[in-house]
Amino acid sequence: MPDIKENVPPKDPSVAESGSCEPETTGLTQEDESGSQDQPSLLSVTDLTETVNEVSKLSSEIGLNHDFHVEENLPPNSSEGKVKETMHNDFWDHLKEQLSATPPDFSCALELLKEIKEILLSLLLPRQNRLRSEIEEALDMELIKQEAEHGALDVPYLSKYILNMMTLLCAPVRDEAVQKLENISDPVRLLRGIFQVLGLMKMDMVNYTIQSLQPHLQEHSIQLERAKFQEQLNKQPSLLDHTTKWLTQAAADLSTPPPASLDTPDSSSVAGPAPSEGASNSEPLSPTMVLSQGFLNLLLWDPENEEFPETLLMDRTRLQELESQLHQLTILASVLLVASSFSGSVLFGSPQFVDKLKRITKSLMEEFNSRPEEAMQTVSEQVSQEIHQSLKTMGLAALSSDNTASLIGQLQNIAKKENCVRSVIDQRIHLFLKCCLVLGVQRSLLDLPGGLTLIEAELAELGQKFVNLTRHNQQVFGPYYTEILKTLVSPAQALSTKVESL
């Protein structure tokens, strides 16, 4: 993978007693992944996962996630964050003592200026030779050291120059932070503020570099993952057994007549065919159909089933997250659909009202996983109360006691897996995801199945994540899928369609 490390690695601050004069700017931390591991002749699922993860986890994440960016990974309220803050405070207190001494001790201040110079130079692009020369001249450390020794150090000039250069080099989002520094007169507070903002600027540069290299990183990630998998496959020829079984099951699902639709008569025309199209469709199976069905099946994977496809082990955690998100959207859409059937189009024509119902439901999603009945009882009461209050505020007729009781009852029934509304919504979300794999997210959003329009934004996010994951997986393992699918679909279809082109 192309080197995307920062030119100036972050340094740990030390306590005052150590005499160290190097503060730490916000930056990337890297885990030490060194160390050898014994390679058994036959790799277990865990061995394979760990081996591939060690080599290509970051590369895969950057290639798969187009919005990938790095952030400081120590929350301020965490134990590590508090230790870091304490160490920083000790350092800056030590600097204050040095500058307040008679005569002033500039040893740490000079080290800080040297660090600032290095950071500014690291933020330059290769073509910015004029600025590089200007910084080298303005922050000539030998000259600055001589001025400090003779008591002629022009601190205001240096501060103004550094701030002007930061204004020139920073991203627009950092302009306000740099401007605030111009109002600080205390030298220690100013230097501390400069380092904080420079840390953010370094992070901006790293993220800019990642975005610039995204296509190259993505291609590298594909080649790296495929090479590592092939290496393990050479050692263990049976490594594709679970993958073959997974695709065989997907083909069988498409060849089996689907169960009776759970959709109601009036909704079938909106929802279209069920996600699992059966043998009633005379169209022969194609690699695209089988693979799409296989990916959809992963969102319904039994946690007790240990025969997870080897080609998707690295993505298993992401798939579980998508499955959880899908489940939450199923409950959310079910609540909104039931509520809209009682409150009418006037209330649901208000985005604010819909957003409030969404917040009520989402806030109880974690509780739903462990105590669904209790969670839906709370949701039903709060939603009923919100509908009642909104109807009253808008001067509309209130729900009758019978309708209120029916509303609460239907909302509470959503807690049951076999609930009709919940089953229909779940089926339609799967249909939407299948359309995303075939048509793309934006085209699929143009004709959403009934009952899903109120969660369009959430569906778009889910669909895009699912498409990105499956597309990257196909690019990596397409050649393997093509060989397996040759035995599952008609020869003509197998020859005319290659998985890599999906």
Short mmCIF file of C-alpha atoms in Angstrom, two decimals:
data_model
loop_
_atom_site.label_atom_id
_atom_site.label_comp_id
_atom_site.label_asym_id
_atom_site.label_seq_id
_atom_site.Cartn_x
_atom_site.Cartn_y
_atom_site.Cartn_z
CA MET A 1 0.00 0.00 0.00
CA PRO A 2 1.33 3.49 -0.75
CA ASP A 3 2.93 5.13 2.24
CA ILE A 4 0.41 7.49 3.83
CA LYS A 5 2.19 8.08 7.11
CA GLU A 6 2.66 11.59 8.34
CA ASN A 7 6.06 13.14 7.83
CA VAL A 8 6.22 14.21 11.45
CA PRO A 9 5.20 11.37 13.77
CA PRO A 10 3.52 12.41 17.01
CA LYS A 11 5.74 12.42 20.04
CA ASP A 12 4.86 11.66 23.64
CA PRO A 13 5.08 14.54 26.10
CA SER A 14 7.02 14.02 29.30
CA VAL A 15 6.52 15.31 32.78
CA ALA A 16 8.37 18.39 33.98
CA GLU A 17 10.95 16.42 35.90
CA SER A 18 12.15 14.67 32.76
CA GLY A 19 13.26 17.90 31.15
CA SER A 20 11.92 16.80 27.78
CA CYS A 21 10.81 19.61 25.50
CA GLU A 22 8.67 17.80 22.95
CA PRO A 23 4.88 18.13 23.13
CA GLU A 24 2.49 15.76 21.40
CA THR A 25 0.29 16.93 18.58
CA THR A 26 -2.90 15.17 17.60
CA GLY A 27 -1.98 12.35 15.29
CA LEU A 28 -2.24 8.73 14.29
CA THR A 29 -1.29 5.87 16.56
CA GLN A 30 -0.33 2.49 15.22
CA GLU A 31 -0.63 -0.85 16.87
CA ASP A 32 2.49 -2.95 16.97
CA GLU A 33 1.69 -5.89 14.80
CA SER A 34 5.18 -7.30 14.81
CA GLY A 35 6.00 -10.76 15.94
CA SER A 36 6.01 -14.08 14.22
CA GLN A 37 3.27 -16.65 14.37
CA ASP A 38 3.48 -20.35 13.78
CA GLN A 39 1.71 -21.39 10.60
CA PRO A 40 -0.06 -24.75 10.91
CA SER A 41 -0.38 -26.96 7.88
CA LEU A 42 -4.18 -26.69 7.99
CA LEU A 43 -5.70 -23.37 8.99
CA SER A 44 -8.82 -23.07 11.07
CA VAL A 45 -11.38 -20.34 10.44
CA THR A 46 -9.85 -18.32 13.29
CA ASP A 47 -6.32 -18.77 11.93
CA LEU A 48 -7.37 -17.60 8.49
CA THR A 49 -9.22 -14.58 9.84
CA GLU A 50 -6.28 -13.48 11.98
CA THR A 51 -3.76 -14.01 9.20
CA VAL A 52 -5.68 -11.99 6.62
CA ASN A 53 -6.72 -9.32 9.11
CA GLU A 54 -3.13 -8.65 10.18
CA VAL A 55 -2.06 -7.97 6.63
CA SER A 56 -4.97 -6.19 5.00
CA LYS A 57 -7.51 -4.92 7.53
CA LEU A 58 -6.63 -1.24 7.15
CA SER A 59 -6.11 -1.54 3.41
CA SER A 60 -9.50 -3.22 3.03
CA GLU A 61 -11.24 -0.62 5.16
CA ILE A 62 -9.83 2.24 3.10
CA GLY A 63 -10.68 0.51 -0.17
CA LEU A 64 -14.21 -0.42 0.88
CA ASN A 65 -15.23 2.74 2.73
CA HIS A 66 -15.17 5.74 0.41
CA ASP A 67 -15.71 8.02 3.42
CA PHE A 68 -12.82 6.55 5.38
CA HIS A 69 -10.95 9.08 7.51
CA VAL A 70 -8.74 9.01 10.56
CA GLU A 71 -9.46 10.67 13.86
CA GLU A 72 -7.78 11.01 17.21
CA ASN A 73 -8.56 7.71 18.89
CA LEU A 74 -8.40 8.71 22.56
CA PRO A 75 -11.72 10.08 23.84
CA PRO A 76 -11.09 12.93 26.32
CA ASN A 77 -13.13 11.21 29.04
CA SER A 78 -11.35 7.87 28.72
CA SER A 79 -8.63 6.80 31.13
CA GLU A 80 -6.02 7.09 28.38
CA GLY A 81 -7.31 10.52 27.45
CA LYS A 82 -7.09 11.73 31.03
CA VAL A 83 -3.53 10.45 31.40
CA LYS A 84 -2.58 12.17 28.17
CA GLU A 85 -4.14 15.44 29.33
CA THR A 86 -2.29 15.25 32.67
CA MET A 87 1.03 14.71 30.93
CA HIS A 88 0.36 17.64 28.63
CA ASN A 89 -0.48 19.91 31.56
CA ASP A 90 2.76 18.94 33.29
CA PHE A 91 4.73 19.78 30.17
CA TRP A 92 3.15 23.19 29.64
CA ASP A 93 3.55 24.07 33.33
CA HIS A 94 7.22 23.21 32.97
CA LEU A 95 7.50 25.52 29.95
CA LYS A 96 5.82 28.34 31.86
CA GLU A 97 8.35 28.00 34.68
CA GLN A 98 11.22 28.19 32.20
CA LEU A 99 9.94 31.33 30.48
CA SER A 100 9.15 32.99 33.83
CA ALA A 101 12.65 32.43 35.18
CA THR A 102 15.21 35.24 35.44
CA PRO A 103 16.79 35.21 32.96
CA PRO A 104 14.29 33.24 30.84
CA ASP A 105 15.23 29.71 29.85
CA PHE A 106 14.38 29.27 26.14
CA SER A 107 15.60 25.66 25.78
CA CYS A 108 12.13 24.11 25.59
CA ALA A 109 10.72 27.01 23.59
CA LEU A 110 13.42 26.53 20.96
CA GLU A 111 12.62 22.84 20.72
CA LEU A 112 8.95 23.73 20.24
CA LEU A 113 9.80 26.17 17.46
CA LYS A 114 11.87 23.49 15.78
CA GLU A 115 8.92 21.08 16.03
CA ILE A 116 6.55 23.71 14.62
CA LYS A 117 8.89 24.29 11.70
CA GLU A 118 9.02 20.56 10.92
CA ILE A 119 5.23 20.28 11.03
CA LEU A 120 4.75 23.27 8.74
CA LEU A 121 7.20 21.76 6.26
CA SER A 122 5.37 18.43 6.43
CA LEU A 123 2.14 20.15 5.41
CA LEU A 124 3.60 21.41 2.14
CA LEU A 125 2.95 19.72 -1.17
CA PRO A 126 6.01 18.66 -3.20
CA ARG A 127 5.57 21.52 -5.67
CA GLN A 128 5.54 24.25 -2.98
CA ASN A 129 9.28 24.92 -3.13
CA ARG A 130 8.99 28.68 -2.64
CA LEU A 131 7.10 28.29 0.64
CA ARG A 132 9.55 25.64 1.74
CA SER A 133 12.46 28.03 1.26
CA GLU A 134 10.57 30.84 2.98
CA ILE A 135 9.88 28.71 6.07
CA GLU A 136 13.47 27.51 6.19
CA GLU A 137 14.66 31.12 6.14
CA ALA A 138 12.10 32.60 8.56
CA LEU A 139 12.53 29.76 11.07
CA ASP A 140 16.30 29.34 10.81
CA MET A 141 16.89 27.56 14.10
CA GLU A 142 20.58 28.41 14.33
CA LEU A 143 19.82 32.11 13.97
CA ILE A 144 16.88 31.92 16.39
CA LYS A 145 19.09 30.15 18.95
CA GLN A 146 21.70 32.89 18.70
CA GLU A 147 19.03 35.57 19.14
CA ALA A 148 17.73 33.80 22.26
CA GLU A 149 21.21 33.58 23.75
CA HIS A 150 21.70 37.34 23.25
CA GLY A 151 18.23 38.27 24.53
CA ALA A 152 17.13 39.51 21.11
CA LEU A 153 14.48 36.89 20.32
CA ASP A 154 11.55 38.57 18.55
CA VAL A 155 8.69 36.42 19.89
CA PRO A 156 5.82 38.57 18.48
CA TYR A 157 7.32 38.40 14.97
CA LEU A 158 7.79 34.63 15.11
CA SER A 159 4.27 34.11 16.45
CA LYS A 160 2.73 36.27 13.76
CA TYR A 161 4.70 34.53 11.03
CA ILE A 162 3.69 31.07 12.23
CA LEU A 163 0.01 32.05 12.45
CA ASN A 164 0.10 33.60 8.98
CA MET A 165 1.64 30.41 7.58
CA MET A 166 -0.97 28.27 9.36
CA THR A 167 -3.72 30.44 7.84
CA LEU A 168 -2.20 29.89 4.42
CA LEU A 169 -1.83 26.12 4.78
CA CYS A 170 -4.90 25.09 6.77
CA ALA A 171 -8.17 23.82 5.35
CA PRO A 172 -11.05 26.34 5.41
CA VAL A 173 -12.64 24.45 8.30
CA ARG A 174 -9.66 25.44 10.49
CA ASP A 175 -9.70 29.18 9.68
CA GLU A 176 -11.73 30.07 12.76
CA ALA A 177 -9.44 28.10 15.09
CA VAL A 178 -6.36 29.87 13.72
CA GLN A 179 -8.02 33.28 14.01
CA LYS A 180 -8.77 32.65 17.69
CA LEU A 181 -5.06 32.09 18.29
CA GLU A 182 -4.33 35.63 17.13
CA ASN A 183 -6.09 36.99 20.22
CA ILE A 184 -3.90 35.07 22.68
CA SER A 185 -1.08 37.14 24.20
CA ASP A 186 0.28 34.66 26.75
CA PRO A 187 3.17 32.83 25.02
CA VAL A 188 2.57 29.47 26.70
CA ARG A 189 -1.16 29.45 25.91
CA LEU A 190 -0.35 30.54 22.36
CA LEU A 191 2.18 27.76 21.81
CA ARG A 192 -0.21 25.22 23.24
CA GLY A 193 -2.99 26.44 20.97
CA ILE A 194 -0.67 26.35 17.96
CA PHE A 195 0.20 22.72 18.61
CA GLN A 196 -3.43 21.75 19.04
CA VAL A 197 -4.42 23.31 15.73
CA LEU A 198 -1.34 21.94 13.96
CA GLY A 199 -2.39 18.49 15.15
CA LEU A 200 -5.75 18.96 13.46
CA MET A 201 -4.06 20.22 10.31
CA LYS A 202 -1.84 17.15 10.21
CA MET A 203 -4.94 14.98 10.47
CA ASP A 204 -6.53 16.95 7.63
CA MET A 205 -3.47 16.32 5.49
CA VAL A 206 -3.55 12.58 6.20
CA ASN A 207 -7.22 12.39 5.24
CA TYR A 208 -6.57 14.45 2.11
CA THR A 209 -3.80 12.05 1.15
CA ILE A 210 -6.04 9.05 1.73
CA GLN A 211 -8.80 10.53 -0.43
CA SER A 212 -6.30 11.36 -3.18
CA LEU A 213 -4.94 7.83 -3.18
CA GLN A 214 -8.33 6.14 -2.82
CA PRO A 215 -8.41 4.51 -6.28
CA HIS A 216 -4.86 3.21 -5.89
CA LEU A 217 -5.50 2.00 -2.35
CA GLN A 218 -8.67 0.24 -3.46
CA GLU A 219 -6.89 -1.60 -6.27
CA HIS A 220 -4.02 -2.46 -3.96
CA SER A 221 -6.45 -3.76 -1.36
CA ILE A 222 -8.09 -6.04 -3.93
CA GLN A 223 -4.78 -7.48 -5.09
CA LEU A 224 -3.47 -7.86 -1.54
CA GLU A 225 -6.53 -9.68 -0.21
CA ARG A 226 -6.68 -11.99 -3.21
CA ALA A 227 -2.97 -12.81 -2.96
CA LYS A 228 -3.19 -13.59 0.76
CA PHE A 229 -6.24 -15.79 0.22
CA GLN A 230 -4.58 -17.64 -2.64
CA GLU A 231 -1.56 -18.22 -0.42
CA GLN A 232 -3.78 -19.87 2.20
CA LEU A 233 -5.72 -21.78 -0.47
CA ASN A 234 -2.47 -23.28 -1.75
CA LYS A 235 -1.82 -24.62 1.75
CA GLN A 236 -5.40 -25.79 2.30
CA PRO A 237 -7.20 -26.81 -0.92
CA SER A 238 -10.49 -27.32 0.95
CA LEU A 239 -10.60 -23.67 1.92
CA LEU A 240 -13.50 -22.95 -0.46
CA ASP A 241 -15.79 -25.71 0.81
CA HIS A 242 -18.06 -23.43 2.86
CA THR A 243 -18.14 -20.87 0.06
CA THR A 244 -19.24 -23.57 -2.39
CA LYS A 245 -21.94 -24.74 0.00
CA TRP A 246 -23.14 -21.13 0.49
CA LEU A 247 -23.52 -20.52 -3.26
CA THR A 248 -25.12 -23.94 -3.76
CA GLN A 249 -27.75 -23.04 -1.18
CA ALA A 250 -28.37 -19.69 -2.90
CA ALA A 251 -28.96 -21.48 -6.22
CA ALA A 252 -31.32 -23.92 -4.49
CA ASP A 253 -33.27 -21.03 -2.95
CA LEU A 254 -33.81 -19.55 -6.41
CA SER A 255 -34.90 -22.90 -7.81
CA THR A 256 -37.44 -23.58 -5.07
CA PRO A 257 -40.96 -22.11 -5.32
CA PRO A 258 -41.27 -19.30 -2.75
CA PRO A 259 -43.74 -19.63 0.14
CA ALA A 260 -47.06 -17.84 -0.01
CA SER A 261 -46.45 -14.10 0.11
CA LEU A 262 -47.08 -12.37 3.38
CA ASP A 263 -48.07 -9.23 1.54
CA THR A 264 -51.62 -8.07 1.61
CA PRO A 265 -53.49 -7.87 -1.76
CA ASP A 266 -53.32 -4.09 -1.91
CA SER A 267 -49.62 -3.96 -1.21
CA SER A 268 -48.38 -6.67 -3.57
CA SER A 269 -48.59 -4.41 -6.56
CA VAL A 270 -46.43 -1.85 -4.80
CA ALA A 271 -43.88 -4.21 -3.35
CA GLY A 272 -43.39 -6.27 -6.50
CA PRO A 273 -42.07 -9.84 -6.41
CA ALA A 274 -40.60 -11.30 -3.26
CA PRO A 275 -36.80 -11.28 -2.89
CA SER A 276 -36.58 -15.06 -3.39
CA GLU A 277 -37.82 -15.66 -6.89
CA GLY A 278 -38.63 -19.31 -7.34
CA ALA A 279 -38.73 -21.79 -10.13
CA SER A 280 -41.99 -20.35 -11.38
CA ASN A 281 -39.82 -17.84 -13.20
CA SER A 282 -38.79 -19.52 -16.44
CA GLU A 283 -35.65 -17.40 -16.70
CA PRO A 284 -32.58 -19.63 -16.20
CA LEU A 285 -30.30 -18.97 -13.26
CA SER A 286 -27.42 -16.61 -13.89
CA PRO A 287 -24.26 -16.04 -11.82
CA THR A 288 -25.55 -12.57 -10.94
CA MET A 289 -28.83 -13.95 -9.58
CA VAL A 290 -27.14 -16.66 -7.53
CA LEU A 291 -24.50 -14.38 -6.06
CA SER A 292 -27.05 -11.68 -5.20
CA GLN A 293 -29.22 -14.26 -3.44
CA GLY A 294 -26.15 -15.50 -1.61
CA PHE A 295 -25.31 -12.05 -0.30
CA LEU A 296 -28.91 -11.55 0.83
CA ASN A 297 -28.81 -14.87 2.67
CA LEU A 298 -25.85 -13.59 4.70
CA LEU A 299 -28.15 -11.02 6.28
CA LEU A 300 -30.24 -13.90 7.64
CA TRP A 301 -27.30 -16.04 8.74
CA ASP A 302 -27.82 -18.28 11.75
CA PRO A 303 -25.17 -17.33 14.37
CA GLU A 304 -24.93 -21.00 15.33
CA ASN A 305 -23.95 -21.97 11.79
CA GLU A 306 -20.15 -22.10 11.76
CA GLU A 307 -19.92 -22.85 8.03
CA PHE A 308 -19.58 -19.19 7.11
CA PRO A 309 -18.17 -18.60 3.59
CA GLU A 310 -14.39 -18.36 3.78
CA THR A 311 -14.33 -15.54 1.24
CA LEU A 312 -16.42 -13.34 3.55
CA LEU A 313 -14.73 -13.95 6.89
CA MET A 314 -13.14 -10.51 6.90
CA ASP A 315 -16.54 -8.95 6.28
CA ARG A 316 -18.46 -10.97 8.86
CA THR A 317 -18.47 -8.21 11.48
CA ARG A 318 -19.62 -5.66 8.91
CA LEU A 319 -22.38 -8.01 7.75
CA GLN A 320 -23.55 -8.48 11.33
CA GLU A 321 -23.70 -4.71 11.71
CA LEU A 322 -25.75 -4.42 8.52
CA GLU A 323 -28.06 -7.18 9.75
CA SER A 324 -28.58 -5.26 13.00
CA GLN A 325 -29.23 -2.04 11.10
CA LEU A 326 -31.72 -3.86 8.85
CA HIS A 327 -33.53 -5.22 11.90
CA GLN A 328 -33.77 -1.75 13.42
CA LEU A 329 -35.14 -0.29 10.20
CA THR A 330 -37.72 -3.08 10.04
CA ILE A 331 -39.03 -2.13 13.49
CA LEU A 332 -38.85 1.59 12.72
CA ALA A 333 -40.76 1.30 9.43
CA SER A 334 -43.32 -0.99 11.04
CA VAL A 335 -44.00 1.55 13.80
CA LEU A 336 -44.35 4.38 11.28
CA LEU A 337 -46.63 2.34 9.03
CA VAL A 338 -48.98 1.43 11.88
CA ALA A 339 -48.96 4.96 13.26
CA SER A 340 -49.70 6.50 9.86
CA SER A 341 -52.72 4.26 9.39
CA PHE A 342 -54.30 5.82 12.47
CA SER A 343 -53.16 9.45 12.30
CA GLY A 344 -53.61 10.12 8.58
CA SER A 345 -51.68 12.11 6.01
CA VAL A 346 -51.94 15.48 7.76
CA LEU A 347 -49.65 14.57 10.64
CA PHE A 348 -47.32 12.47 8.52
CA GLY A 349 -47.02 15.34 6.06
CA SER A 350 -44.97 17.08 8.75
CA PRO A 351 -41.27 16.11 8.68
CA GLN A 352 -40.91 17.31 12.27
CA PHE A 353 -43.65 14.94 13.45
CA VAL A 354 -42.13 11.98 11.59
CA ASP A 355 -38.66 12.77 12.95
CA LYS A 356 -40.04 12.84 16.48
CA LEU A 357 -41.60 9.39 16.08
CA LYS A 358 -38.30 8.15 14.67
CA ARG A 359 -36.40 9.48 17.69
CA ILE A 360 -38.87 7.81 20.06
CA THR A 361 -38.44 4.45 18.35
CA LYS A 362 -34.68 4.64 17.82
CA SER A 363 -34.04 5.56 21.45
CA LEU A 364 -35.47 2.20 22.54
CA MET A 365 -33.77 -0.01 19.94
CA GLU A 366 -31.09 -1.26 22.31
CA GLU A 367 -33.74 -2.26 24.85
CA PHE A 368 -35.72 -3.95 22.05
CA ASN A 369 -32.94 -6.48 21.49
CA SER A 370 -33.16 -7.79 25.06
CA ARG A 371 -36.75 -6.95 26.08
CA PRO A 372 -38.84 -6.48 22.92
CA GLU A 373 -42.24 -6.59 24.65
CA GLU A 374 -41.30 -3.96 27.22
CA ALA A 375 -39.65 -1.76 24.60
CA MET A 376 -42.70 -1.83 22.31
CA GLN A 377 -45.01 -1.12 25.22
CA THR A 378 -43.04 2.06 25.91
CA VAL A 379 -42.96 2.93 22.21
CA SER A 380 -46.71 2.40 21.83
CA GLU A 381 -47.49 4.65 24.80
CA GLN A 382 -45.16 7.44 23.67
CA VAL A 383 -46.27 7.28 20.03
CA SER A 384 -49.94 7.30 21.05
CA GLN A 385 -49.32 10.27 23.31
CA GLU A 386 -47.45 12.14 20.58
CA ILE A 387 -50.25 11.53 18.06
CA HIS A 388 -52.85 12.69 20.55
CA GLN A 389 -50.90 15.86 21.38
CA SER A 390 -50.19 16.68 17.72
CA LEU A 391 -53.83 16.22 16.68
CA LYS A 392 -54.87 18.52 19.50
CA THR A 393 -52.26 21.15 18.58
CA MET A 394 -53.41 21.16 14.94
CA GLY A 395 -57.07 21.36 15.91
CA LEU A 396 -57.91 17.96 14.47
CA ALA A 397 -60.27 15.38 15.88
CA ALA A 398 -58.72 13.20 18.56
CA LEU A 399 -58.55 9.42 18.23
CA SER A 400 -61.46 7.58 19.79
CA SER A 401 -60.77 5.35 22.75
CA ASP A 402 -61.26 2.29 20.53
CA ASN A 403 -58.80 3.56 17.93
CA THR A 404 -56.29 4.46 20.63
CA ALA A 405 -56.52 0.98 22.11
CA SER A 406 -56.18 -0.57 18.64
CA LEU A 407 -53.15 1.61 17.85
CA ILE A 408 -51.40 0.64 21.08
CA GLY A 409 -52.24 -3.03 20.54
CA GLN A 410 -50.92 -3.11 16.98
CA LEU A 411 -47.71 -1.33 17.97
CA GLN A 412 -47.12 -3.76 20.81
CA ASN A 413 -47.65 -6.71 18.47
CA ILE A 414 -44.62 -5.57 16.44
CA ALA A 415 -42.52 -7.16 19.20
CA LYS A 416 -43.54 -10.57 17.84
CA LYS A 417 -41.36 -11.96 15.04
CA GLU A 418 -44.41 -13.40 13.28
CA ASN A 419 -46.21 -10.04 13.27
CA CYS A 420 -47.70 -9.52 9.80
CA VAL A 421 -46.68 -5.87 9.41
CA ARG A 422 -43.16 -6.58 10.58
CA SER A 423 -42.85 -9.56 8.22
CA VAL A 424 -44.04 -7.53 5.22
CA ILE A 425 -41.64 -4.67 5.96
CA ASP A 426 -38.75 -7.08 6.44
CA GLN A 427 -39.57 -8.73 3.10
CA ARG A 428 -39.72 -5.38 1.33
CA ILE A 429 -36.41 -4.17 2.76
CA HIS A 430 -34.77 -7.35 1.50
CA LEU A 431 -36.37 -6.70 -1.88
CA PHE A 432 -34.94 -3.19 -1.86
CA LEU A 433 -31.45 -4.49 -1.04
CA LYS A 434 -31.73 -7.03 -3.86
CA CYS A 435 -32.64 -4.22 -6.25
CA CYS A 436 -29.63 -2.26 -4.98
CA LEU A 437 -27.32 -5.13 -5.95
CA VAL A 438 -28.80 -5.30 -9.44
CA LEU A 439 -29.74 -1.70 -10.27
CA GLY A 440 -27.73 0.39 -7.83
CA VAL A 441 -28.94 2.40 -4.84
CA GLN A 442 -30.13 5.55 -6.58
CA ARG A 443 -32.28 3.73 -9.14
CA SER A 444 -33.73 1.50 -6.42
CA LEU A 445 -34.76 4.56 -4.40
CA LEU A 446 -36.86 5.82 -7.30
CA ASP A 447 -39.43 3.05 -6.85
CA LEU A 448 -39.47 2.11 -3.18
CA PRO A 449 -41.90 -0.62 -2.09
CA GLY A 450 -44.88 0.63 -0.09
CA GLY A 451 -44.26 1.44 3.56
CA LEU A 452 -40.58 2.34 3.08
CA THR A 453 -40.77 5.92 1.86
CA LEU A 454 -40.59 7.33 5.40
CA ILE A 455 -37.20 5.69 5.97
CA GLU A 456 -35.75 6.53 2.56
CA ALA A 457 -32.65 8.24 3.98
CA GLU A 458 -31.90 5.35 6.32
CA LEU A 459 -32.44 2.83 3.52
CA ALA A 460 -30.09 4.73 1.23
CA GLU A 461 -27.35 4.51 3.86
CA LEU A 462 -27.95 0.81 4.44
CA GLY A 463 -28.12 0.06 0.73
CA GLN A 464 -24.90 1.91 -0.04
CA LYS A 465 -23.00 0.10 2.70
CA PHE A 466 -24.32 -3.25 1.45
CA VAL A 467 -23.45 -2.49 -2.17
CA ASN A 468 -19.95 -1.24 -1.27
CA LEU A 469 -19.25 -4.36 0.76
CA THR A 470 -20.52 -6.83 -1.83
CA ARG A 471 -18.89 -5.01 -4.73
CA HIS A 472 -15.50 -5.02 -3.03
CA ASN A 473 -15.90 -8.69 -2.15
CA GLN A 474 -16.75 -9.56 -5.75
CA GLN A 475 -13.73 -7.67 -7.02
CA VAL A 476 -11.47 -9.63 -4.68
CA PHE A 477 -12.98 -13.10 -4.99
CA GLY A 478 -14.70 -12.89 -8.39
CA PRO A 479 -12.42 -15.47 -10.06
CA TYR A 480 -13.20 -18.03 -7.35
CA TYR A 481 -16.94 -17.36 -7.56
CA THR A 482 -16.85 -17.75 -11.34
CA GLU A 483 -15.31 -21.22 -11.10
CA ILE A 484 -17.82 -22.36 -8.46
CA LEU A 485 -20.82 -20.93 -10.32
CA LYS A 486 -19.89 -22.80 -13.50
CA THR A 487 -21.14 -25.94 -11.78
CA LEU A 488 -24.38 -24.32 -10.55
CA VAL A 489 -25.74 -22.52 -13.62
CA SER A 490 -26.20 -23.46 -17.25
CA PRO A 491 -22.97 -23.54 -19.30
CA ALA A 492 -24.22 -20.77 -21.59
CA GLN A 493 -24.91 -18.46 -18.67
CA ALA A 494 -21.62 -19.32 -17.00
CA LEU A 495 -19.64 -18.51 -20.13
CA SER A 496 -21.49 -15.30 -20.93
CA THR A 497 -21.25 -13.76 -17.47
CA LYS A 498 -18.20 -13.26 -15.32
CA VAL A 499 -18.60 -12.40 -11.67
CA GLU A 500 -15.82 -9.82 -11.84
CA SER A 501 -17.97 -7.64 -14.08
CA LEU A 502 -20.84 -7.36 -11.59
#
